[in-house]
Amino acid sequence: MRVTVRLFAMLRERAGSDSVEIELAETATVADAIAALGRDPQVGDLAARLPLRIAVNREYADADAAIEPGDELAAIPPVSGGDGRVRGARVSSEPLDPAAITALVGDPGAGAVVTFQGTTRDVDKLAYDAYAEMAEPRIAQILGECAVAHDLKAIAAEHRIGDVPLGEASVVVAVSAAHRAEAFAGAREAIDRIKAEAPIWKKEVEGEAESWVEGTVP
């Protein structure tokens, strides 16, 4: 069967396209798709070197997961859900407003509010790419789990994509809790997991020089 695989970040740049097509057997698995990408004439030299994950229908899939005709596949290079307490989980190309995001987590039972901003430093700008349709629900899931784990009153996060100039915020996480210890711990876990699990990639741009920032496997 012929399968389209969506590409992001350095893979999309190498291919010069948002996707490639690979040929798989009718009984193919995710491991077979990764192997086929490693042989692809457009991205194979890069895909074979990267520890890729494959998302099937916008969920990370194990190597032995079966691929069915019509599945949506995406190649996820190393990356640079919840309840009513999740007040926002958004990926946006617009400048972020930390005050507005913090306002989302206001709660009469909160004795502490913590807001974290990740900003561009040392380079002219950062350029972010994302698998937005998967990133937003993944961030929402992370926030919901953090709310439960740290007994938060509310939590919200937004991540910017596209170009983020020096000094501007690329990600904002805001949490509220009854006490400061829970608020700090919840904010810390949320930003750490967003950076590790959300399919978002970062390129540093300094003058004419640019390079993708190394990451970890989701």
PDB file of C-alpha atoms in Angstrom:
ATOM      1  CA  MET A   1       0.000   0.000   0.000  1.00  0.00           C
ATOM      2  CA  ARG A   2       1.071   3.557  -0.710  1.00  0.00           C
ATOM      3  CA  VAL A   3       1.202   5.712   2.433  1.00  0.00           C
ATOM      4  CA  THR A   4       1.734   9.446   2.873  1.00  0.00           C
ATOM      5  CA  VAL A   5       3.925  10.480   5.802  1.00  0.00           C
ATOM      6  CA  ARG A   6       3.769  14.067   7.043  1.00  0.00           C
ATOM      7  CA  LEU A   7       7.115  15.765   7.672  1.00  0.00           C
ATOM      8  CA  PHE A   8       8.139  18.512  10.096  1.00  0.00           C
ATOM      9  CA  ALA A   9      11.175  20.588  11.048  1.00  0.00           C
ATOM     10  CA  MET A  10      14.471  19.319   9.631  1.00  0.00           C
ATOM     11  CA  LEU A  11      12.796  16.488   7.697  1.00  0.00           C
ATOM     12  CA  ARG A  12      10.429  18.874   5.910  1.00  0.00           C
ATOM     13  CA  GLU A  13      13.346  21.188   5.154  1.00  0.00           C
ATOM     14  CA  ARG A  14      15.414  18.329   3.702  1.00  0.00           C
ATOM     15  CA  ALA A  15      12.563  17.065   1.524  1.00  0.00           C
ATOM     16  CA  GLY A  16      11.437  20.527   0.419  1.00  0.00           C
ATOM     17  CA  SER A  17       7.917  19.228   0.970  1.00  0.00           C
ATOM     18  CA  ASP A  18       5.361  18.715   3.743  1.00  0.00           C
ATOM     19  CA  SER A  19       5.210  14.980   3.090  1.00  0.00           C
ATOM     20  CA  VAL A  20       6.669  11.979   1.286  1.00  0.00           C
ATOM     21  CA  GLU A  21       5.059   8.803   0.025  1.00  0.00           C
ATOM     22  CA  ILE A  22       6.400   5.387   0.958  1.00  0.00           C
ATOM     23  CA  GLU A  23       5.460   1.900  -0.182  1.00  0.00           C
ATOM     24  CA  LEU A  24       4.497  -0.596   2.538  1.00  0.00           C
ATOM     25  CA  ALA A  25       3.205  -4.131   2.665  1.00  0.00           C
ATOM     26  CA  GLU A  26      -0.447  -4.660   3.553  1.00  0.00           C
ATOM     27  CA  THR A  27       0.631  -6.037   6.937  1.00  0.00           C
ATOM     28  CA  ALA A  28       3.122  -3.240   7.688  1.00  0.00           C
ATOM     29  CA  THR A  29       3.973  -1.944  11.146  1.00  0.00           C
ATOM     30  CA  VAL A  30       5.377   1.340  12.419  1.00  0.00           C
ATOM     31  CA  ALA A  31       8.859  -0.224  12.391  1.00  0.00           C
ATOM     32  CA  ASP A  32       8.403  -0.935   8.669  1.00  0.00           C
ATOM     33  CA  ALA A  33       7.432   2.701   8.061  1.00  0.00           C
ATOM     34  CA  ILE A  34      10.550   3.957   9.860  1.00  0.00           C
ATOM     35  CA  ALA A  35      12.709   1.603   7.797  1.00  0.00           C
ATOM     36  CA  ALA A  36      11.051   2.795   4.580  1.00  0.00           C
ATOM     37  CA  LEU A  37      11.708   6.420   5.488  1.00  0.00           C
ATOM     38  CA  GLY A  38      15.364   5.536   5.944  1.00  0.00           C
ATOM     39  CA  ARG A  39      15.440   4.380   2.330  1.00  0.00           C
ATOM     40  CA  ASP A  40      13.505   7.326   0.909  1.00  0.00           C
ATOM     41  CA  PRO A  41      15.495   9.289  -1.711  1.00  0.00           C
ATOM     42  CA  GLN A  42      14.319  12.660  -0.339  1.00  0.00           C
ATOM     43  CA  VAL A  43      14.897  12.250   3.388  1.00  0.00           C
ATOM     44  CA  GLY A  44      16.515   8.843   3.844  1.00  0.00           C
ATOM     45  CA  ASP A  45      20.017  10.085   4.622  1.00  0.00           C
ATOM     46  CA  LEU A  46      18.646  12.197   7.494  1.00  0.00           C
ATOM     47  CA  ALA A  47      15.822   9.905   8.631  1.00  0.00           C
ATOM     48  CA  ALA A  48      18.238   6.986   8.988  1.00  0.00           C
ATOM     49  CA  ARG A  49      20.341   8.987  11.469  1.00  0.00           C
ATOM     50  CA  LEU A  50      17.501  10.348  13.607  1.00  0.00           C
ATOM     51  CA  PRO A  51      15.776   8.418  16.426  1.00  0.00           C
ATOM     52  CA  LEU A  52      12.332   8.908  14.913  1.00  0.00           C
ATOM     53  CA  ARG A  53       8.910   8.284  16.425  1.00  0.00           C
ATOM     54  CA  ILE A  54       5.892   7.762  14.205  1.00  0.00           C
ATOM     55  CA  ALA A  55       2.527   9.261  15.095  1.00  0.00           C
ATOM     56  CA  VAL A  56      -0.442   7.325  13.747  1.00  0.00           C
ATOM     57  CA  ASN A  57      -3.675   9.292  13.659  1.00  0.00           C
ATOM     58  CA  ARG A  58      -2.068  11.972  15.890  1.00  0.00           C
ATOM     59  CA  GLU A  59      -0.935   9.568  18.629  1.00  0.00           C
ATOM     60  CA  TYR A  60       2.578   8.245  19.241  1.00  0.00           C
ATOM     61  CA  ALA A  61       2.637   4.597  18.161  1.00  0.00           C
ATOM     62  CA  ASP A  62       4.820   1.674  19.265  1.00  0.00           C
ATOM     63  CA  ALA A  63       7.127   0.022  16.739  1.00  0.00           C
ATOM     64  CA  ASP A  64       4.928  -3.070  16.449  1.00  0.00           C
ATOM     65  CA  ALA A  65       1.683  -1.132  15.913  1.00  0.00           C
ATOM     66  CA  ALA A  66      -0.088  -2.084  12.678  1.00  0.00           C
ATOM     67  CA  ILE A  67      -0.649   0.487   9.936  1.00  0.00           C
ATOM     68  CA  GLU A  68      -3.999   0.392   8.185  1.00  0.00           C
ATOM     69  CA  PRO A  69      -4.980   1.956   4.855  1.00  0.00           C
ATOM     70  CA  GLY A  70      -6.157   5.513   5.438  1.00  0.00           C
ATOM     71  CA  ASP A  71      -4.130   6.063   8.624  1.00  0.00           C
ATOM     72  CA  GLU A  72      -2.548   9.495   9.021  1.00  0.00           C
ATOM     73  CA  LEU A  73       1.189   9.069   9.596  1.00  0.00           C
ATOM     74  CA  ALA A  74       3.681  11.703  10.734  1.00  0.00           C
ATOM     75  CA  ALA A  75       7.421  11.354  11.267  1.00  0.00           C
ATOM     76  CA  ILE A  76       8.368  12.940  14.602  1.00  0.00           C
ATOM     77  CA  PRO A  77      12.052  13.894  14.995  1.00  0.00           C
ATOM     78  CA  PRO A  78      13.460  14.538  18.482  1.00  0.00           C
ATOM     79  CA  VAL A  79      11.571  17.503  19.907  1.00  0.00           C
ATOM     80  CA  SER A  80      13.535  20.715  21.357  1.00  0.00           C
ATOM     81  CA  GLY A  81      -5.297  16.619  28.076  1.00  0.00           C
ATOM     82  CA  GLY A  82      -7.195  17.312  31.134  1.00  0.00           C
ATOM     83  CA  ASP A  83     -10.255  18.360  33.077  1.00  0.00           C
ATOM     84  CA  GLY A  84     -11.978  21.658  33.835  1.00  0.00           C
ATOM     85  CA  ARG A  85      -8.800  22.946  35.442  1.00  0.00           C
ATOM     86  CA  VAL A  86      -7.118  23.148  32.030  1.00  0.00           C
ATOM     87  CA  ARG A  87      -7.970  26.700  30.996  1.00  0.00           C
ATOM     88  CA  GLY A  88      -6.004  26.842  27.755  1.00  0.00           C
ATOM     89  CA  ALA A  89      -3.646  24.707  25.634  1.00  0.00           C
ATOM     90  CA  ARG A  90      -2.830  26.516  22.423  1.00  0.00           C
ATOM     91  CA  VAL A  91      -0.227  26.732  19.673  1.00  0.00           C
ATOM     92  CA  SER A  92      -0.206  30.143  18.017  1.00  0.00           C
ATOM     93  CA  SER A  93       1.737  32.121  15.437  1.00  0.00           C
ATOM     94  CA  GLU A  94       0.813  35.359  17.233  1.00  0.00           C
ATOM     95  CA  PRO A  95       2.886  37.011  20.022  1.00  0.00           C
ATOM     96  CA  LEU A  96       2.001  35.572  23.421  1.00  0.00           C
ATOM     97  CA  ASP A  97       0.394  37.648  26.162  1.00  0.00           C
ATOM     98  CA  PRO A  98       1.667  36.343  29.531  1.00  0.00           C
ATOM     99  CA  ALA A  99      -0.745  38.542  31.516  1.00  0.00           C
ATOM    100  CA  ALA A 100      -3.749  37.212  29.607  1.00  0.00           C
ATOM    101  CA  ILE A 101      -2.604  33.598  30.020  1.00  0.00           C
ATOM    102  CA  THR A 102      -2.055  34.148  33.757  1.00  0.00           C
ATOM    103  CA  ALA A 103      -5.535  35.636  34.051  1.00  0.00           C
ATOM    104  CA  LEU A 104      -6.969  32.345  32.766  1.00  0.00           C
ATOM    105  CA  VAL A 105      -5.883  30.499  35.918  1.00  0.00           C
ATOM    106  CA  GLY A 106      -7.446  32.844  38.444  1.00  0.00           C
ATOM    107  CA  ASP A 107      -9.331  30.976  41.181  1.00  0.00           C
ATOM    108  CA  PRO A 108     -10.817  32.111  44.510  1.00  0.00           C
ATOM    109  CA  GLY A 109      -9.147  29.150  46.247  1.00  0.00           C
ATOM    110  CA  ALA A 110      -5.674  29.949  44.941  1.00  0.00           C
ATOM    111  CA  GLY A 111      -3.048  31.149  47.388  1.00  0.00           C
ATOM    112  CA  ALA A 112      -0.279  31.047  44.777  1.00  0.00           C
ATOM    113  CA  VAL A 113      -0.004  31.761  41.057  1.00  0.00           C
ATOM    114  CA  VAL A 114       3.173  30.919  39.132  1.00  0.00           C
ATOM    115  CA  THR A 115       3.839  32.016  35.546  1.00  0.00           C
ATOM    116  CA  PHE A 116       6.802  30.753  33.535  1.00  0.00           C
ATOM    117  CA  GLN A 117       7.991  32.392  30.307  1.00  0.00           C
ATOM    118  CA  GLY A 118      10.546  30.842  27.975  1.00  0.00           C
ATOM    119  CA  THR A 119      12.167  33.628  25.936  1.00  0.00           C
ATOM    120  CA  THR A 120      14.604  33.871  23.048  1.00  0.00           C
ATOM    121  CA  ARG A 121      18.150  34.605  24.189  1.00  0.00           C
ATOM    122  CA  ASP A 122      21.639  34.893  22.660  1.00  0.00           C
ATOM    123  CA  VAL A 123      20.444  34.706  19.009  1.00  0.00           C
ATOM    124  CA  ASP A 124      18.563  37.017  16.647  1.00  0.00           C
ATOM    125  CA  LYS A 125      15.508  34.785  16.679  1.00  0.00           C
ATOM    126  CA  LEU A 126      14.180  31.288  17.155  1.00  0.00           C
ATOM    127  CA  ALA A 127      12.085  29.682  14.430  1.00  0.00           C
ATOM    128  CA  TYR A 128       9.573  27.096  15.647  1.00  0.00           C
ATOM    129  CA  ASP A 129       7.873  24.382  13.621  1.00  0.00           C
ATOM    130  CA  ALA A 130       5.090  22.201  15.023  1.00  0.00           C
ATOM    131  CA  TYR A 131       2.686  19.406  14.242  1.00  0.00           C
ATOM    132  CA  ALA A 132      -0.036  21.687  15.586  1.00  0.00           C
ATOM    133  CA  GLU A 133      -2.963  19.277  15.260  1.00  0.00           C
ATOM    134  CA  MET A 134      -1.137  16.865  17.565  1.00  0.00           C
ATOM    135  CA  ALA A 135       0.710  19.423  19.728  1.00  0.00           C
ATOM    136  CA  GLU A 136      -2.402  21.087  21.147  1.00  0.00           C
ATOM    137  CA  PRO A 137      -4.118  17.904  22.427  1.00  0.00           C
ATOM    138  CA  ARG A 138      -0.772  16.614  23.702  1.00  0.00           C
ATOM    139  CA  ILE A 139      -0.187  19.846  25.663  1.00  0.00           C
ATOM    140  CA  ALA A 140      -3.752  19.667  27.004  1.00  0.00           C
ATOM    141  CA  GLN A 141      -3.152  16.099  28.192  1.00  0.00           C
ATOM    142  CA  ILE A 142       0.101  17.120  29.908  1.00  0.00           C
ATOM    143  CA  LEU A 143      -1.619  20.018  31.658  1.00  0.00           C
ATOM    144  CA  GLY A 144      -4.461  17.837  32.858  1.00  0.00           C
ATOM    145  CA  GLU A 145      -2.057  15.276  34.297  1.00  0.00           C
ATOM    146  CA  CYS A 146      -0.059  18.020  36.032  1.00  0.00           C
ATOM    147  CA  ALA A 147      -3.265  19.445  37.523  1.00  0.00           C
ATOM    148  CA  VAL A 148      -4.065  16.082  39.074  1.00  0.00           C
ATOM    149  CA  ALA A 149      -0.518  15.270  40.190  1.00  0.00           C
ATOM    150  CA  HIS A 150       0.026  18.594  41.967  1.00  0.00           C
ATOM    151  CA  ASP A 151      -3.532  19.365  43.099  1.00  0.00           C
ATOM    152  CA  LEU A 152      -3.653  22.559  41.048  1.00  0.00           C
ATOM    153  CA  LYS A 153      -6.627  24.886  40.941  1.00  0.00           C
ATOM    154  CA  ALA A 154      -6.071  25.732  37.264  1.00  0.00           C
ATOM    155  CA  ILE A 155      -3.400  25.548  34.562  1.00  0.00           C
ATOM    156  CA  ALA A 156      -2.870  26.996  31.070  1.00  0.00           C
ATOM    157  CA  ALA A 157      -0.107  27.057  28.470  1.00  0.00           C
ATOM    158  CA  GLU A 158       0.514  28.535  25.051  1.00  0.00           C
ATOM    159  CA  HIS A 159       3.402  27.888  22.671  1.00  0.00           C
ATOM    160  CA  ARG A 160       4.320  30.152  19.807  1.00  0.00           C
ATOM    161  CA  ILE A 161       5.316  28.902  16.361  1.00  0.00           C
ATOM    162  CA  GLY A 162       7.066  30.705  13.544  1.00  0.00           C
ATOM    163  CA  ASP A 163       9.709  33.346  14.232  1.00  0.00           C
ATOM    164  CA  VAL A 164      10.221  34.521  17.824  1.00  0.00           C
ATOM    165  CA  PRO A 165      12.650  37.483  17.998  1.00  0.00           C
ATOM    166  CA  LEU A 166      15.209  38.053  20.733  1.00  0.00           C
ATOM    167  CA  GLY A 167      13.578  38.796  24.087  1.00  0.00           C
ATOM    168  CA  GLU A 168      10.072  37.641  23.150  1.00  0.00           C
ATOM    169  CA  ALA A 169       8.280  34.691  24.758  1.00  0.00           C
ATOM    170  CA  SER A 170       8.054  31.405  22.891  1.00  0.00           C
ATOM    171  CA  VAL A 171       6.131  29.538  25.610  1.00  0.00           C
ATOM    172  CA  VAL A 172       4.107  30.574  28.645  1.00  0.00           C
ATOM    173  CA  VAL A 173       2.848  28.273  31.398  1.00  0.00           C
ATOM    174  CA  ALA A 174       0.615  29.601  34.200  1.00  0.00           C
ATOM    175  CA  VAL A 175      -0.689  27.653  37.184  1.00  0.00           C
ATOM    176  CA  SER A 176      -2.626  28.379  40.365  1.00  0.00           C
ATOM    177  CA  ALA A 177      -2.718  26.309  43.540  1.00  0.00           C
ATOM    178  CA  ALA A 178      -3.627  26.632  47.179  1.00  0.00           C
ATOM    179  CA  HIS A 179       0.062  26.759  48.151  1.00  0.00           C
ATOM    180  CA  ARG A 180       3.299  27.882  46.506  1.00  0.00           C
ATOM    181  CA  ALA A 181       5.021  24.481  46.648  1.00  0.00           C
ATOM    182  CA  GLU A 182       2.325  22.872  44.497  1.00  0.00           C
ATOM    183  CA  ALA A 183       2.259  25.849  42.125  1.00  0.00           C
ATOM    184  CA  PHE A 184       6.012  25.801  41.521  1.00  0.00           C
ATOM    185  CA  ALA A 185       6.106  22.015  41.123  1.00  0.00           C
ATOM    186  CA  GLY A 186       3.162  21.998  38.708  1.00  0.00           C
ATOM    187  CA  ALA A 187       4.639  24.731  36.533  1.00  0.00           C
ATOM    188  CA  ARG A 188       8.021  22.990  36.460  1.00  0.00           C
ATOM    189  CA  GLU A 189       6.607  19.636  35.428  1.00  0.00           C
ATOM    190  CA  ALA A 190       4.360  21.209  32.798  1.00  0.00           C
ATOM    191  CA  ILE A 191       7.130  23.101  30.985  1.00  0.00           C
ATOM    192  CA  ASP A 192       9.549  20.174  31.219  1.00  0.00           C
ATOM    193  CA  ARG A 193       7.015  17.783  29.718  1.00  0.00           C
ATOM    194  CA  ILE A 194       5.871  20.188  27.008  1.00  0.00           C
ATOM    195  CA  LYS A 195       9.497  20.524  25.887  1.00  0.00           C
ATOM    196  CA  ALA A 196      10.007  16.752  25.968  1.00  0.00           C
ATOM    197  CA  GLU A 197       6.723  15.443  24.547  1.00  0.00           C
ATOM    198  CA  ALA A 198       4.986  18.015  22.338  1.00  0.00           C
ATOM    199  CA  PRO A 199       5.918  17.715  18.639  1.00  0.00           C
ATOM    200  CA  ILE A 200       7.498  21.179  18.396  1.00  0.00           C
ATOM    201  CA  TRP A 201      10.939  21.916  16.960  1.00  0.00           C
ATOM    202  CA  LYS A 202      13.286  24.866  17.334  1.00  0.00           C
ATOM    203  CA  LYS A 203      15.819  26.418  14.978  1.00  0.00           C
ATOM    204  CA  GLU A 204      18.347  29.047  16.099  1.00  0.00           C
ATOM    205  CA  VAL A 205      18.924  31.903  13.659  1.00  0.00           C
ATOM    206  CA  GLU A 206      21.899  34.260  14.022  1.00  0.00           C
ATOM    207  CA  GLY A 207      22.477  36.464  10.988  1.00  0.00           C
ATOM    208  CA  GLU A 208      22.786  34.149   7.993  1.00  0.00           C
ATOM    209  CA  ALA A 209      23.568  31.113  10.154  1.00  0.00           C
ATOM    210  CA  GLU A 210      20.803  28.782  11.286  1.00  0.00           C
ATOM    211  CA  SER A 211      20.709  25.354  12.895  1.00  0.00           C
ATOM    212  CA  TRP A 212      18.104  23.023  14.394  1.00  0.00           C
ATOM    213  CA  VAL A 213      18.450  22.585  18.143  1.00  0.00           C
ATOM    214  CA  GLU A 214      19.123  18.995  19.188  1.00  0.00           C
ATOM    215  CA  GLY A 215      16.345  17.372  21.139  1.00  0.00           C
ATOM    216  CA  THR A 216      15.150  14.147  22.719  1.00  0.00           C
ATOM    217  CA  VAL A 217      12.962  11.326  21.514  1.00  0.00           C
ATOM    218  CA  PRO A 218       9.344  11.852  22.678  1.00  0.00           C
TER     219      PRO A 218
END
